[in-house]
Every structure is written in C-alpha cells, then in structure tokens.
Coordinates of C-alpha atoms in Angstrom, one line a residue:
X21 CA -16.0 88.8 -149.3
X22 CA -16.6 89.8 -152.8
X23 CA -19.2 89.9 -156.0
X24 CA -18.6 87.5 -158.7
X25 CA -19.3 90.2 -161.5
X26 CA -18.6 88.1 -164.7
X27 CA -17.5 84.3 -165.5
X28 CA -14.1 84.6 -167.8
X29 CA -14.1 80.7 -168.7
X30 CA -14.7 77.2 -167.1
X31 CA -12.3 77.7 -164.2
X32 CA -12.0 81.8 -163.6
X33 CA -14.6 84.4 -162.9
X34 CA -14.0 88.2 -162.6
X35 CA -14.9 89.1 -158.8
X36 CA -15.0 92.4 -156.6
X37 CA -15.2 93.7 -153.6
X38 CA -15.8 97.4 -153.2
X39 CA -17.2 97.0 -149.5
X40 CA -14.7 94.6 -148.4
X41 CA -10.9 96.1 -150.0
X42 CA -10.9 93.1 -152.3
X43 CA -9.7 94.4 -155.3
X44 CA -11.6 94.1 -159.2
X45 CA -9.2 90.5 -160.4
X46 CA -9.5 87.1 -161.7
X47 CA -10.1 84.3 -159.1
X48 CA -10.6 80.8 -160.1
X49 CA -14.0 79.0 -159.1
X50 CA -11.9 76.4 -156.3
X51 CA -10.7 79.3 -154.8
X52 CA -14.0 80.9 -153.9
X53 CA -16.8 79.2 -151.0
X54 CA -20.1 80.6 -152.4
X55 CA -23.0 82.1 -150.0
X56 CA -26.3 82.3 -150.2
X57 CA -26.4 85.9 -150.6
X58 CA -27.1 87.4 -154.0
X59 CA -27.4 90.9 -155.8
X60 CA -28.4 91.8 -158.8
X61 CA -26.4 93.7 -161.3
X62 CA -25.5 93.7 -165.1
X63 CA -23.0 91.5 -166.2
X64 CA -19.1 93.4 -166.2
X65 CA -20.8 95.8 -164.1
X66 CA -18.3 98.6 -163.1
X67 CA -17.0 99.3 -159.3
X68 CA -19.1 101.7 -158.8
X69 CA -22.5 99.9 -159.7
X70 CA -21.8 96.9 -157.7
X71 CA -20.7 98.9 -154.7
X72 CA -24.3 100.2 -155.0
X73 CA -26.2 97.1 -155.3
X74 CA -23.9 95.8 -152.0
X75 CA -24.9 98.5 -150.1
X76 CA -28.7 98.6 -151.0
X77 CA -29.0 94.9 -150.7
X78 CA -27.3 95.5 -147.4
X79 CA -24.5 92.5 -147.8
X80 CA -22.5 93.3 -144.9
X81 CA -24.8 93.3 -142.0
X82 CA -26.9 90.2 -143.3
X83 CA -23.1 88.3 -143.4
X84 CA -22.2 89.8 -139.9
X85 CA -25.3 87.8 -138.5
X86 CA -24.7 84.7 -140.3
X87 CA -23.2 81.7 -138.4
X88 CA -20.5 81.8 -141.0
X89 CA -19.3 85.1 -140.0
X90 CA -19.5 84.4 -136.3
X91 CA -17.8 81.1 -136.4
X92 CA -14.4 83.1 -138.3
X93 CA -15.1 85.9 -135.9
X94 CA -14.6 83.0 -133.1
X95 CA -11.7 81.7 -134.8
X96 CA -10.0 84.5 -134.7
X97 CA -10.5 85.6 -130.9
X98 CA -8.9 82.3 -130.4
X99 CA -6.1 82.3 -131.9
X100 CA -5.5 85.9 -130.9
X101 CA -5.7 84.6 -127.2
X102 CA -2.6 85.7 -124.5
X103 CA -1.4 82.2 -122.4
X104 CA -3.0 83.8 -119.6
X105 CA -6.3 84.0 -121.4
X106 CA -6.1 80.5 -122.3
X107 CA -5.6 79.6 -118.6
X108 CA -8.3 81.8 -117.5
X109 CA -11.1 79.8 -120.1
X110 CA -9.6 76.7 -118.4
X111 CA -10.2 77.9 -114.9
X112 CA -14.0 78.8 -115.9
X113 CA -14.3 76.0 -117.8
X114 CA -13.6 73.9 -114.6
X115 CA -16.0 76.0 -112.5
X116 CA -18.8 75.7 -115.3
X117 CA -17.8 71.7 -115.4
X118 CA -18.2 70.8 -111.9
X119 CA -21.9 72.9 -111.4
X120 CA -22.9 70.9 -114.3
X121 CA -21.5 67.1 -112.6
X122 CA -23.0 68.0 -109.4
X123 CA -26.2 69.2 -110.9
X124 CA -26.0 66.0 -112.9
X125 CA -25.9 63.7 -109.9
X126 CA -28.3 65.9 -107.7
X127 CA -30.9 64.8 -110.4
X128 CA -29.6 60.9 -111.1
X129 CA -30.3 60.9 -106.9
X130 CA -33.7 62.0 -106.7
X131 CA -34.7 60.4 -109.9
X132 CA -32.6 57.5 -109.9
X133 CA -34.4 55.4 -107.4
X134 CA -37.1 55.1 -109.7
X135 CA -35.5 54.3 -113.1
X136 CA -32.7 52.7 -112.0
X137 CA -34.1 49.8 -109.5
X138 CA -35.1 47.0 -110.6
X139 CA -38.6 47.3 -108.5
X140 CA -40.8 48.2 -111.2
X141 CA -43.9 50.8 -110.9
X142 CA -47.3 49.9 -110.7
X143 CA -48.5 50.9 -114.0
X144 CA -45.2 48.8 -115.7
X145 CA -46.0 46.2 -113.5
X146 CA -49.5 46.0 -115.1
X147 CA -48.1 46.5 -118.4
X148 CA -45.8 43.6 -118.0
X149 CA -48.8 41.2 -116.8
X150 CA -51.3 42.2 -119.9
X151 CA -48.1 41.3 -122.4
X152 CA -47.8 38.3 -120.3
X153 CA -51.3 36.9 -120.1
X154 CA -51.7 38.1 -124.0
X155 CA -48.5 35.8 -124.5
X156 CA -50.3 33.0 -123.3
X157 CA -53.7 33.2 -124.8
X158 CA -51.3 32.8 -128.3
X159 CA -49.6 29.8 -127.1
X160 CA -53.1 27.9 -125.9
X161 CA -55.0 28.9 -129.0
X162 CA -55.4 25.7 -131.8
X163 CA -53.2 25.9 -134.4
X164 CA -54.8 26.0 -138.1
X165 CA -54.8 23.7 -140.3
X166 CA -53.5 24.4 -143.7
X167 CA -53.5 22.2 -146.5
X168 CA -49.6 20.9 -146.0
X169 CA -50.7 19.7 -142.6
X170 CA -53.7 18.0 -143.4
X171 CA -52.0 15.9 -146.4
X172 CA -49.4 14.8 -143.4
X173 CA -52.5 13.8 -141.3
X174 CA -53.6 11.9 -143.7
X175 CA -50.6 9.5 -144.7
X176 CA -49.4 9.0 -141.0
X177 CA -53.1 7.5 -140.7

C-alpha cells in the first residue's frame, strides 16, 4: 500500500510507501487499485512528511479492518494451507454440512404439514371465498354502454 504523492503525466504518478517498504518510484495509474482512504499532504511531499501524515491519519490500522484487507489476509492462509489442512476443512466442513441438512429437515417436518399440503388454512380458505364471490359480482354486473355499442344497437335494429 502506498501514497500517490504527485501525478508525473496522463498514465504515471509518483507513489510511496514509507509504512509499507514500498519504495519513493514511478507507477503507472493501471497498475494501482485506489481506496478510499486519503491523507493530506503538499504535493512532492518528501518521505518523511508523508510517513507522518500516514501515521497521524492512522492508514494502517483503518486498512487492517477493511474487508479488503481481510479478504487478501484470507487469501493468503489458503494458499499457505498443508494437504492435511485442506483435508481437515473438508472433514469440518462435512460435520458443519450435515447439522445444517438435518436441522433443515427437522424444520421442513414440523412446518411442512402446513405449507406444503394442499389443505388450506382457515383464514386462506376465507381469502380464497371473498376473491371468489368478488369475481362474481364482476361477471353479473351490466355492462356499460359506450357510444361504439350503442351505434351497433342501433343499425342491427
């Protein structure tokens, strides 16, 4: 992680990283993944003015909490895992797995016999009978007569 401490041109900025080890150099812009944290210094600020405004600003410990940080932090514990660490996450991965399918079925069976039978409960029965009977008062009621039907009334007399 560095400071981008000047812009050279279009395509290259001057960065540096006094916290971090990364050295005072030129680094084009599609090389660097901006982050929301910003410091204030002068422009072409020297090492030692930056490394102050890092620390006071307190850079490393807000990116150490970021989900950023702890996503390359997890990253890196994988790939850093032993074959008999990867076969230990599968084993608990299994154990987590089934408590999870049998707590999932314990719940479909008491809770199933309501939502999935096709007897329905009282109050959606009701429901069902008010959308029903509403369904058809709107079929029995006249239609209107609008001026296009009235004109066709009147020739077929």
């Amino acid at each position: 992680m560095c400071a981008v401490v000047d812009v050279i041109d279009q395509t290259r900025a001057l960065v540096d990283g006094p916290c971090t080890g990364v050295p005072r150099t030129s680094v084009r812009f599609n090389e660097l993944h901006l982050t929301k944290y910003r410091i204030k210094f002068p422009f072409s600020a020297s090492t030692r003015v930056v490394r102050k405004a890092w620390t006071d600003a307190k850079i490393d410990e807000k990116w150490a909490e970021s989900a950023w940080a702890k996503k390359i932090e997890a990253r890196k514990k994988r790939e850093e895992m032993t074959d008999f660490d990867r076969f230990k996450l599968g084993k608990a991965r299994q154990v987590r797995n089934r408590i999870r399918t049998n707590a999932y079925f314990l719940i479909k069976k008491k809770v199933g016999a309501r939502l999935f039978s096709k007897k329905k409960s009282p109050k959606a029965r009701e429901a069902a009978k008010k959308v029903a009977a509403a369904k058809k008062e709107k079929k029995a009621a006249p239609k209107k007569e609008t001026k296009k039907t009235e004109g066709k009334k009147a020739e077929k007399k």
